[in-house]
XYZ file of C-alpha atoms in Angstrom:
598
model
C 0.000 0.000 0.000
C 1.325 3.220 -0.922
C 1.825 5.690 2.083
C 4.362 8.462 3.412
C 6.047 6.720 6.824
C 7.767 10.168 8.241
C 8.549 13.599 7.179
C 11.454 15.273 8.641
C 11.667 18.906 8.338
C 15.377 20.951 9.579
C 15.822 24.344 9.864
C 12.981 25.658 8.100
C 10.528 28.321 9.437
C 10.231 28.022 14.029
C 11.551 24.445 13.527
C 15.147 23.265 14.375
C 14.318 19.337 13.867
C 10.647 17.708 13.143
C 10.251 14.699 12.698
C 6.860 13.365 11.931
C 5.718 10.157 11.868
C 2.446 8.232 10.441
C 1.281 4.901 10.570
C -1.647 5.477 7.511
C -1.000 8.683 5.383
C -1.945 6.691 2.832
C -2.237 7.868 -0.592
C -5.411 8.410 -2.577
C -7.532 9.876 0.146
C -7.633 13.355 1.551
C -4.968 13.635 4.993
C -5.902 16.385 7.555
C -3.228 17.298 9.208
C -4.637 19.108 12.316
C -3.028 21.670 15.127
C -3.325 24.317 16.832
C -1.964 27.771 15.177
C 1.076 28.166 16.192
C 2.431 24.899 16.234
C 4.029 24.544 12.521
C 1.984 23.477 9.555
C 2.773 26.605 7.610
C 6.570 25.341 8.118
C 4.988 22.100 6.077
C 3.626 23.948 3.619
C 6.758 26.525 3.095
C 9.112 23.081 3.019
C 7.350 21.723 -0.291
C 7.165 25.235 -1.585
C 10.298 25.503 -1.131
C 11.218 22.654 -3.461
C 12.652 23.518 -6.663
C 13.531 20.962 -9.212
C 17.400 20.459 -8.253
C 17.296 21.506 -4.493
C 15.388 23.362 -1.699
C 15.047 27.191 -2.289
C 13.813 29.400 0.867
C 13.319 32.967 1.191
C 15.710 34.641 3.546
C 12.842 35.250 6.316
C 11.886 31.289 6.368
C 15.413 29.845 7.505
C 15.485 28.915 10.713
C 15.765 32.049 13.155
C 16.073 34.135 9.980
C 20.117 32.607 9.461
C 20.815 31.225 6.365
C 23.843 29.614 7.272
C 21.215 27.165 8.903
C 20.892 25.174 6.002
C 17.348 23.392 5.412
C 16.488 20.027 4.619
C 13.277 17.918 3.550
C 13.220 14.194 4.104
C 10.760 11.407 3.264
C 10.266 8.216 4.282
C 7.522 6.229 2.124
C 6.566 2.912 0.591
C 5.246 2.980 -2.949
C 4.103 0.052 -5.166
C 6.339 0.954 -8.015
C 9.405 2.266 -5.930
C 9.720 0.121 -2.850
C 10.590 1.777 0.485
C 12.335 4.928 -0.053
C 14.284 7.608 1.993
C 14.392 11.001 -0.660
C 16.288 14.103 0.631
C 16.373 17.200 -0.727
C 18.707 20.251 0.930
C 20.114 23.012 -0.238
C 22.439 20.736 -3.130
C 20.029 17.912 -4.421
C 16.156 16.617 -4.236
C 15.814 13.693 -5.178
C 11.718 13.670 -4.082
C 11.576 15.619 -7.630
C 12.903 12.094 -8.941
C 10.046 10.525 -8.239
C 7.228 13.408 -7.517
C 5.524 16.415 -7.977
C 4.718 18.813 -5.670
C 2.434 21.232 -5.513
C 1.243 24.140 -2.554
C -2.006 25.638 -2.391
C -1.895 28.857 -0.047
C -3.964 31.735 0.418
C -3.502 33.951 -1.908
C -3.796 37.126 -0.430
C -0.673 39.247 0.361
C 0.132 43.410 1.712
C 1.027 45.523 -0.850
C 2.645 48.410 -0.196
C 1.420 51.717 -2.130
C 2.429 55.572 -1.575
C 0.813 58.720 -2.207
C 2.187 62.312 -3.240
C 1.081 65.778 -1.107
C 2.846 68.050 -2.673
C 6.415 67.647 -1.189
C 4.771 64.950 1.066
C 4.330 60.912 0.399
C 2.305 58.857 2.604
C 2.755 55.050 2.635
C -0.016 52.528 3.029
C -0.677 49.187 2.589
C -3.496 47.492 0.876
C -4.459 43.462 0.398
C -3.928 41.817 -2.747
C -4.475 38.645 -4.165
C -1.377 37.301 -6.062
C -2.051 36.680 -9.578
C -1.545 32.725 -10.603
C 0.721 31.929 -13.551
C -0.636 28.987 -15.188
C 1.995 29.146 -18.161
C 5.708 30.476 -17.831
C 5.894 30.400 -21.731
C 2.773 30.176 -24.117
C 3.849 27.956 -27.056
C 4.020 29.496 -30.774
C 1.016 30.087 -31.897
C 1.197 27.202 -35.222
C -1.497 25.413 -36.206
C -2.064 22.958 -39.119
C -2.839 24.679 -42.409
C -5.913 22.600 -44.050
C -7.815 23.646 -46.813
C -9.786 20.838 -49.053
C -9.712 23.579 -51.844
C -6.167 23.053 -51.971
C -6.120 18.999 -52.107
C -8.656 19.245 -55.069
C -5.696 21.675 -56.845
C -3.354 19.514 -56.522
C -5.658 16.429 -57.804
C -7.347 19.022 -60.508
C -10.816 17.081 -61.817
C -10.866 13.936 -59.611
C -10.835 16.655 -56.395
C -14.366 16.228 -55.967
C -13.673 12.719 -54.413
C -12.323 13.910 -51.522
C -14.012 15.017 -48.175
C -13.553 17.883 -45.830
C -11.167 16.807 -42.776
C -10.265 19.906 -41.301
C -12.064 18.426 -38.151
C -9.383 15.867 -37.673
C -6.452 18.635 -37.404
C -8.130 20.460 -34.547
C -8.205 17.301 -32.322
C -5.532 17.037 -29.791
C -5.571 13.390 -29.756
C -5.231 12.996 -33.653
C -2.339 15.312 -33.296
C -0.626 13.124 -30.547
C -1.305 10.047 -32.685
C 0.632 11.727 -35.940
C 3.867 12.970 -34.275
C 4.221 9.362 -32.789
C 3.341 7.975 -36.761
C 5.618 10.645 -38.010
C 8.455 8.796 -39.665
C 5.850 6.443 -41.429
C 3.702 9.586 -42.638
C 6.994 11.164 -43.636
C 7.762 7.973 -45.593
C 4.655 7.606 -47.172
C 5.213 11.074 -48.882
C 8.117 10.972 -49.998
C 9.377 7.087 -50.446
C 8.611 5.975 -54.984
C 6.532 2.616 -53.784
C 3.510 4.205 -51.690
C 3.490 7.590 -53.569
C 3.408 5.451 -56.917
C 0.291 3.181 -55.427
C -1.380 6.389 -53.967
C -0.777 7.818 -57.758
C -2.044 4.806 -59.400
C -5.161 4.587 -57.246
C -5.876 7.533 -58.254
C -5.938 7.129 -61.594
C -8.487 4.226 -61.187
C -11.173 7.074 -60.531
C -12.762 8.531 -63.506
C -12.979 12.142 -64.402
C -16.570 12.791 -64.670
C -19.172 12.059 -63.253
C -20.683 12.896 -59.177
C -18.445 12.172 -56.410
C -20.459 9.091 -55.491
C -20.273 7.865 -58.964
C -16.260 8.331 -59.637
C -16.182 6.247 -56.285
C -18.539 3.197 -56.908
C -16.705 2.579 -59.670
C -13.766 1.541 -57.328
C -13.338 -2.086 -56.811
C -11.732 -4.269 -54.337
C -8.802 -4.875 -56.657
C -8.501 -0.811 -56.772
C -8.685 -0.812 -52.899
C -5.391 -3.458 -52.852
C -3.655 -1.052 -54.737
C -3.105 0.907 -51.856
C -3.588 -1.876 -49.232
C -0.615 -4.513 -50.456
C 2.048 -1.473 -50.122
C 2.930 -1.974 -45.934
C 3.324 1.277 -45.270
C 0.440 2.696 -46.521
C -2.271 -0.232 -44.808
C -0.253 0.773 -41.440
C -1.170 4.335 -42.153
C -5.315 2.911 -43.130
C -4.688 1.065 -39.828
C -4.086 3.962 -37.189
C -6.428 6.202 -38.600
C -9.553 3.953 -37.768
C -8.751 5.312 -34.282
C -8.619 9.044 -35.512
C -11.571 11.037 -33.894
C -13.419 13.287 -35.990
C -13.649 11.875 -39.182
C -16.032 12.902 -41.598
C -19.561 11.234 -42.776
C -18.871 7.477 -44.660
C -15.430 7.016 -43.599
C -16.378 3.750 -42.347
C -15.961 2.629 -46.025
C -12.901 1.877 -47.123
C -13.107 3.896 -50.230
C -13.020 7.303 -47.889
C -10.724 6.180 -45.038
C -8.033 5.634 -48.024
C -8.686 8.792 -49.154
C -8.957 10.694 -45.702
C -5.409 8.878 -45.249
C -4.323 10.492 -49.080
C -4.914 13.894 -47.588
C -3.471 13.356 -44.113
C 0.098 12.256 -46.057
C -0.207 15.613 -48.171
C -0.706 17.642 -44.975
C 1.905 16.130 -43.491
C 4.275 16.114 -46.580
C 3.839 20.154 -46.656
C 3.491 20.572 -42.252
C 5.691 17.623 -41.513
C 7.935 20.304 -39.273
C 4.819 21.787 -37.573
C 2.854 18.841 -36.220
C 4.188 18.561 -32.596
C 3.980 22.464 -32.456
C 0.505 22.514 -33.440
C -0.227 19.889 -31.045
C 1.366 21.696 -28.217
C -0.408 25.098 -29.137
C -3.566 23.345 -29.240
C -3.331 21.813 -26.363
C -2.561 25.017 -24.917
C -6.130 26.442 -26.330
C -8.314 23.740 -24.746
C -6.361 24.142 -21.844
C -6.887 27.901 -21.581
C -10.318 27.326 -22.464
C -10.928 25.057 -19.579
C -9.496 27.704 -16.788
C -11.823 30.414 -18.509
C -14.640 27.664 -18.203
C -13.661 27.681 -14.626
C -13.499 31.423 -14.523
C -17.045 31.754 -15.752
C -18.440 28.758 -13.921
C -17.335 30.398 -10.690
C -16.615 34.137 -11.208
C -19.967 35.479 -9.082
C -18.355 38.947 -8.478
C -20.080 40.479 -11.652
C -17.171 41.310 -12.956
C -14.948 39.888 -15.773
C -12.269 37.602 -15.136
C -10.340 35.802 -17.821
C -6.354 34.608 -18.153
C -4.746 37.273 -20.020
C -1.375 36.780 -22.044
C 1.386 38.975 -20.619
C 5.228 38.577 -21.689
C 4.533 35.064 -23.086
C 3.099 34.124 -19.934
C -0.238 32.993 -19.022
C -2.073 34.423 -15.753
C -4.872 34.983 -14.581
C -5.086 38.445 -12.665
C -7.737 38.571 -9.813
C -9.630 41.598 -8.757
C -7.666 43.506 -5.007
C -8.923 41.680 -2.215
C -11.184 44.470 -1.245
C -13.081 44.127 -4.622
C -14.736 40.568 -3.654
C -15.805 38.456 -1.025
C -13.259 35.884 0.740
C -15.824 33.183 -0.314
C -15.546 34.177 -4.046
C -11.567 34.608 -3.777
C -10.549 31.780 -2.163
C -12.983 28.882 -4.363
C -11.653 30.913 -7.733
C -8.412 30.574 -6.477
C -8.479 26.303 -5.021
C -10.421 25.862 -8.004
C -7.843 27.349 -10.848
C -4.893 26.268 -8.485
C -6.141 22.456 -8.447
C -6.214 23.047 -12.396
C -3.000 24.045 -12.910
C -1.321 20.786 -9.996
C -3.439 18.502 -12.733
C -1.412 20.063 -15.700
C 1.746 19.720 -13.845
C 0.972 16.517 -12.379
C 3.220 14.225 -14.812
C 4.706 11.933 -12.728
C 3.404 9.014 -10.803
C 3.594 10.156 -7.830
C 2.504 13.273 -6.441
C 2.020 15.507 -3.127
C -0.283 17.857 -2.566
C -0.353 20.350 0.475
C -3.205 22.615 0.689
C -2.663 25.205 3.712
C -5.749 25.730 5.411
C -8.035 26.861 2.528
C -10.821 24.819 4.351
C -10.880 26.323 7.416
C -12.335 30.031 6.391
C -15.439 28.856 3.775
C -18.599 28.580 4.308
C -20.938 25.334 3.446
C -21.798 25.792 0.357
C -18.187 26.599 -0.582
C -16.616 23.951 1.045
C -18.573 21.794 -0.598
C -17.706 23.326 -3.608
C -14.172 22.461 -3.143
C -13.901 19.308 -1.373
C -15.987 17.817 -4.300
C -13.385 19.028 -6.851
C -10.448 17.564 -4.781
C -12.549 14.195 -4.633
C -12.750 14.397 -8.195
C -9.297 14.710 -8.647
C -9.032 11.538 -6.038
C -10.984 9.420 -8.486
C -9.686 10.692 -11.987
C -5.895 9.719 -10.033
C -7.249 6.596 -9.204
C -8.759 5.369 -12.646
C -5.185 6.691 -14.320
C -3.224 4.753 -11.480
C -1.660 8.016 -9.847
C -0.403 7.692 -6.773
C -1.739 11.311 -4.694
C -0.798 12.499 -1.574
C -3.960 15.293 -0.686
C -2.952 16.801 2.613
C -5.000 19.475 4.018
C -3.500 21.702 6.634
C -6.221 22.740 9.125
C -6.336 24.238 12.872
C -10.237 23.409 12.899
C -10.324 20.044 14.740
C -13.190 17.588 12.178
C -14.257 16.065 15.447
C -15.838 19.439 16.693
C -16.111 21.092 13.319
C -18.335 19.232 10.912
C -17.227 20.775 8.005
C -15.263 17.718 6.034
C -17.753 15.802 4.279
C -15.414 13.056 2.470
C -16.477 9.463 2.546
C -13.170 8.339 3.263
C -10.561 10.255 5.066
C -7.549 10.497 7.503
C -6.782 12.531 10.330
C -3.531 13.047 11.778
C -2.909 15.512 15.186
C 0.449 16.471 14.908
C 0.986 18.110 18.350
C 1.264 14.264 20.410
C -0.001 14.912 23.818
C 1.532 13.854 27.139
C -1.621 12.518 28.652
C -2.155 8.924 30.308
C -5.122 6.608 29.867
C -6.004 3.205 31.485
C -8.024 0.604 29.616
C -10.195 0.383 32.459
C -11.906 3.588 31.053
C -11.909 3.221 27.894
C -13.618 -0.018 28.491
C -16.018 1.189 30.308
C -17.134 3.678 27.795
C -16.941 1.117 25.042
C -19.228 -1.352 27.481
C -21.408 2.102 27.706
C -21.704 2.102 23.790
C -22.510 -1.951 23.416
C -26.258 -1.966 24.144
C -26.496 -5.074 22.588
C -24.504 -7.380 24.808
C -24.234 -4.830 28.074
C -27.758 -3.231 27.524
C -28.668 -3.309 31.581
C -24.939 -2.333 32.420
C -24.757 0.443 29.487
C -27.889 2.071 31.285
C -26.489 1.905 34.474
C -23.240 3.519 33.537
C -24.759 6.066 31.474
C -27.305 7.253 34.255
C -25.167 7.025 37.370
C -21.635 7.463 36.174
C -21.629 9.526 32.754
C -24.064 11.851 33.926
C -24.909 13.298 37.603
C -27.109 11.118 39.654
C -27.760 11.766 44.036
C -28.122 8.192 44.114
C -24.738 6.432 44.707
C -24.836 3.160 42.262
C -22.778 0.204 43.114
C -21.781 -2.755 40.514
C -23.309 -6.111 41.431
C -20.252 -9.011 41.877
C -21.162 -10.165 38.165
C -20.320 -6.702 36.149
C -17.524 -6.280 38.389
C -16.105 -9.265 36.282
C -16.368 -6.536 33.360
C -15.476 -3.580 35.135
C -12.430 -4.600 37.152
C -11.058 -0.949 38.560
C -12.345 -0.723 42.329
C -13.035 3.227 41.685
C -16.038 2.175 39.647
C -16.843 0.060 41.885
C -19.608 2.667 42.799
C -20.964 5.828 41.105
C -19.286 7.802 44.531
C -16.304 6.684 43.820
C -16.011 7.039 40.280
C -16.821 10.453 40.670
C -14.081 11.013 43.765
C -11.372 9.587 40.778
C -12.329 12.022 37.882
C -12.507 15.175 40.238
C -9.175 14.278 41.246
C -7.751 14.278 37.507
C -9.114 17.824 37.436
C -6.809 18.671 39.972
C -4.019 17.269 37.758
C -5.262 18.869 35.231
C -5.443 22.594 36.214
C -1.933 22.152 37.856
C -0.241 21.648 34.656
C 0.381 17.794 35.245
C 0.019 14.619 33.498
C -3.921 14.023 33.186
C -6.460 11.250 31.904
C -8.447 13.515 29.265
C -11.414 10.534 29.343
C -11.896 11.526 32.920
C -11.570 15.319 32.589
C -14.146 15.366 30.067
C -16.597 13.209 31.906
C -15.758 15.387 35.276
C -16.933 18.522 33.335
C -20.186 16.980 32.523
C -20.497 15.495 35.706
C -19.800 18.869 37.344
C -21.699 21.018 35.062
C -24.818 18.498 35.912
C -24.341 18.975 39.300
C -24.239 22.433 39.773
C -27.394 23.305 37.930
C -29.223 20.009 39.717
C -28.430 21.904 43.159
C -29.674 25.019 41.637
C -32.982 23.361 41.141
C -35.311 24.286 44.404
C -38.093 22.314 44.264
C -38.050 18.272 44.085
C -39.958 17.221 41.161
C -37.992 19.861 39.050
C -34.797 17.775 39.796
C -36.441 14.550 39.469
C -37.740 15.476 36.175
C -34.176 17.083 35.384
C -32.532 13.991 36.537
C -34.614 12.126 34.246
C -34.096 14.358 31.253
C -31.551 12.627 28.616
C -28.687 14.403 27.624
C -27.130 17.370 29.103
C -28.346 19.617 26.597
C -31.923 18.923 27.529
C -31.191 19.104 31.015
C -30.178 22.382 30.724
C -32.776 23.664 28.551
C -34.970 22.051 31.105
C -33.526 23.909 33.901
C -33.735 27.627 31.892
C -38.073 26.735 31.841
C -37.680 26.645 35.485
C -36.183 29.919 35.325
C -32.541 29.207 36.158
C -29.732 31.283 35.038
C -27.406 28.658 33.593
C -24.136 30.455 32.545
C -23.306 30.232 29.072
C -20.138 28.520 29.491
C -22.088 25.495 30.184
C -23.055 25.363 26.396
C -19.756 26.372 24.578
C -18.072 22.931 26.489
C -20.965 21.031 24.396
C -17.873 19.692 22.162
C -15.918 18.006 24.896
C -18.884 16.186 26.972
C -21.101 15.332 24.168
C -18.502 13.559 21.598
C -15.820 12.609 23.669
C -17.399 10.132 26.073
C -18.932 7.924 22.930
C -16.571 5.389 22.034
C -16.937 2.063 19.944
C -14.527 -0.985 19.278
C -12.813 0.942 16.379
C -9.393 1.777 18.138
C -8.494 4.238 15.059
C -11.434 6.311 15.625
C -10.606 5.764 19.838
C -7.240 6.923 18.894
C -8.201 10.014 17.501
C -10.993 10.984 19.702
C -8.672 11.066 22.285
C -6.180 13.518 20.376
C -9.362 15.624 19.889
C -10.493 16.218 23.552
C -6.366 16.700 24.344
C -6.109 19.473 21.478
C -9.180 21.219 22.810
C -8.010 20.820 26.359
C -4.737 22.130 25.570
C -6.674 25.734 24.279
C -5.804 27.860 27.595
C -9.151 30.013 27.036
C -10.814 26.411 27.692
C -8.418 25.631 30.447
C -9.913 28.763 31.898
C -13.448 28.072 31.472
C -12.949 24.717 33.256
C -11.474 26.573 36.430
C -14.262 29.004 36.479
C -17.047 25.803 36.494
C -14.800 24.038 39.357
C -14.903 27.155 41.152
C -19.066 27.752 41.018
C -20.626 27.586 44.288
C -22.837 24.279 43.463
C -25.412 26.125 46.090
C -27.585 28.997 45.396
């Protein structure tokens, strides 16, 4: 299975030495790569930008603590199919990942520019945003294109001209072109070598002079026909141009193919020199043509945007920043750069890092844009690419729900140094199996997941499930995860599966004891979910502090687990990189300091 092991990144950007390691960044599915801001993915995304075909190229602000004489370096460790295991470096002397792959950065594109104004003897300096403008083509090719004109074939074969049909069609197809310059020295052959110009001469001369097209070519027999299909070059020539596209009407019969193929050799006996030009130029045009496409598909500022050709080059120029939404910017720009990684996207391998475009769109956008990466996914697949997608984000996909792939990885770079004990994450997986724990999973979930007055104690048969003597009872289980609070708020080693569950626990609590009257809390207490509870509690007219919502993210996901350990795995990471947000760490310590008394 193809995947990237470890990336190691030196002296590039805040980072001395990363190393990074992965057990399934596997290719041919979108990677998130998530972390707080702050902690380095921009230094992932300058690294591969950085990467120039022959070595690693930074500008002088991304070495590491701005000193060049720290020299950089980019290493990968990966397993491919088609390469074996490999370890590719590239430094400020070599890259060998260019050996095998193609890289390709997708950042926003918005930069300051810096603009001044004249007052007389005065100039004031500003700064406005931009958007950078995208070069899709350092050098547009010559603009050549295959001269056809059927006026001119039926000069050169004077009365018996009328036989042939128009094929301009067939010059203006990329593919046919592609197919001629790799026929070339048989075309070239067949136009100038005596034995297949003599039988394309003396076919000829097998048609009669007057007469309706049709007619002249009825009169052609099968014996006519092996004129031109005995000579070896010429039936190889008949034989590639059944796969030509664009032919015209009847050239199913053999009478017209032979004579498309006549006209092909004369274009190619006079053009010979421009074929592979004309291909290239018009395989510039359709390309061009797609981007516009794009351009019009997507433009919705109500202005026009199209690539323009400037010094050779072609760009497309986008409006200043201030001139249309962020929305509008950033799809035009994803969309356009995805197009031009495609173009560029020769070898069979390639990596793609795309630096947090995600995290500012709205729905409808991000759908936008997540289905044109999955349709780059699939079009790699069918062609037997090998792609790296990885997304750079800071918005965790366990609390946002913005990533709507079917099939994806996440990967939390910043590794936390929390402990957890099996004993709790089986008893939250026990919670979860209704089916062979349903009595047990109730009893957990009402007297140990959420606040209950009742102290619950395990019967001597589930304590033969639930070994660890501080669930023995609900008192005690609730004595253990108040105590990992503790560790937590003093900066040490904590159990985020307990935090989590002592927030809710707390939270519960508190507003229970805020309740006066007893059938409000026995109702409350009977309420499912905390979000009800609390809703519950606001009818009965209590003040429940808004901090009790915004930790909905930690207590409602985080205490659901199942028998997948790669989803356990990552859940985990989830509640630790929310945890680790000192604003949160703040809004715990104001919860564990609420009198639980009005």
């Amino acid at each position: 299975m193809n995947n990237i092991q470890r990336i190691e990144i030196v002296n590039i950007k805040g980072k001395n030495k990363w190393n990074l390691k992965f057990n399934d960044l596997h290719a041919n599915c979108p990677n998130l790569f998530v972390a707080p801001n702050g902690f380095g993915k921009s230094t992932i995304a300058t690294a591969f930008k950085a990467l120039k075909t022959n070595k690693i190229e930074l500008d002088n602000e991304d070495f590491f603590e701005g000193n060049s004489k720290n020299l950089p370096s980019l290493e990968l460790e990966c397993k491919l199919d088609n390469h074996g295991k490999k370890i590719l470096t590239a430094d400020s002397n070599k890259n060998e990942i260019s050996n095998i792959a193609d890289t390709y950065v997708i950042k926003n594109p918005v930069y300051a520019k810096s603009t001044s104004r004249s007052y007389g003897s005065f100039q004031s300096q500003s700064a406005r945003l931009d958007v950078e403008k995208l070069i899709f083509l350092e050098n547009i090719p010559q603009k050549i294109e295959v001269q056809y004109k059927l006026n001119d074939i039926k000069v050169i074969y004077e009365k018996k001209g009328k036989i042939f049909l128009n094929i301009a069609d067939i010059f203006n197809n990329v593919d046919n072109l592609e197919l001629f310059c790799e026929k070339l020295e048989i075309l070239k052959k067949c136009s100038k070598q005596i034995k297949p110009q003599k039988a394309i001469k003396t076919f000829i001369q097998q048609f009669s002079d007057i007469g309706t097209a049709a007619d002249m070519k009825n009169q052609i027999t099968s014996d006519d026909i092996k004129i031109i299909t005995d000579e070896p070059l010429l039936a190889e020539v008949i034989d590639f141009a059944r796969q030509l596209k664009e032919l015209p009407p009847n050239s199913d019969k053999e009478v017209d193919l032979i004579l498309t193929v006549i006209q092909i050799i004369e274009v190619v006996k006079a053009q010979h020199s421009n074929i592979k030009k004309s291909k290239n130029y018009l395989i510039y045009k359709e390309y061009r043509n797609d981007i516009d496409g794009k351009l019009q598909m997507f433009n919705t500022t109500g202005r026009m945007l199209k690539t323009k050709e400037k010094k050779n080059k072609l760009i497309v120029e986008f409006l200043s920043a201030n001139k249309m939404s962020n929305g509008e910017r950033d799809v035009l720009s994803f969309i356009l750069h995805l197009a031009k990684f495609k173009s560029e996207f020769k070898k069979d391998v390639g990596i793609l890092i795309i630096d947090e475009i995600f995290d500012y769109l709205d729905g409808s956008n991000m759908l936008v844009v997540q289905y044109y990466l999955s349709k780059l996914i699939e079009d790699c697949k069918k062609c037997e690419k090998i792609l790296f997608p990885i997304i750079l984000t800071h918005l965790d996909p366990a609390l946002f729900k913005n990533y709507y792939f079917n099939k994806n990885k996440i990967h939390y770079l910043k590794t936390y140094a929390y402990k957890i004990d099996n004993d709790m994450v089986n008893l939250l997986k026990i919670r979860g199996n209704k089916t062979n724990y349903k009595d047990l999973s109730d009893d957990l979930e009402k007297y140990y997941l959420h606040f209950h007055p009742e102290v619950f104690h395990l019967d001597e048969s589930n304590k033969q499930v639930i070994t660890n003597e501080y669930c023995y009872n609900s008192k005690l289980f609730y004595t253990e995860i108040n105590k990992e609070v503790n560790k937590f708020l003093n900066d040490k080693s904590y159990n985020p599966l307990k935090i989590v569950c002592a927030i809710r626990v707390k939270i519960e609590k508190i507003v229970y004891n805020w309740l006066s009257n007893d059938e409000d809390k026995r109702q409350y207490i009977n309420t499912h979910t905390t979000i009800k509870k609390l809703n519950y509690a606001i009818e009965k007219r209590i003040d429940v502090p808004e901090n009790f919502f915004l930790l909905q993210p930690l207590y409602n996901d985080a205490l659901h687990l199942n028998e997948n350990d790669y989803a356990t795995k990552n859940k985990i990471q989830s509640i630790c990189l929310k945890l680790d947000n000192i604003v949160i760490q703040k809004i715990v310590e104001e919860i564990f300091q609420l009198n639980e008394i009005t």
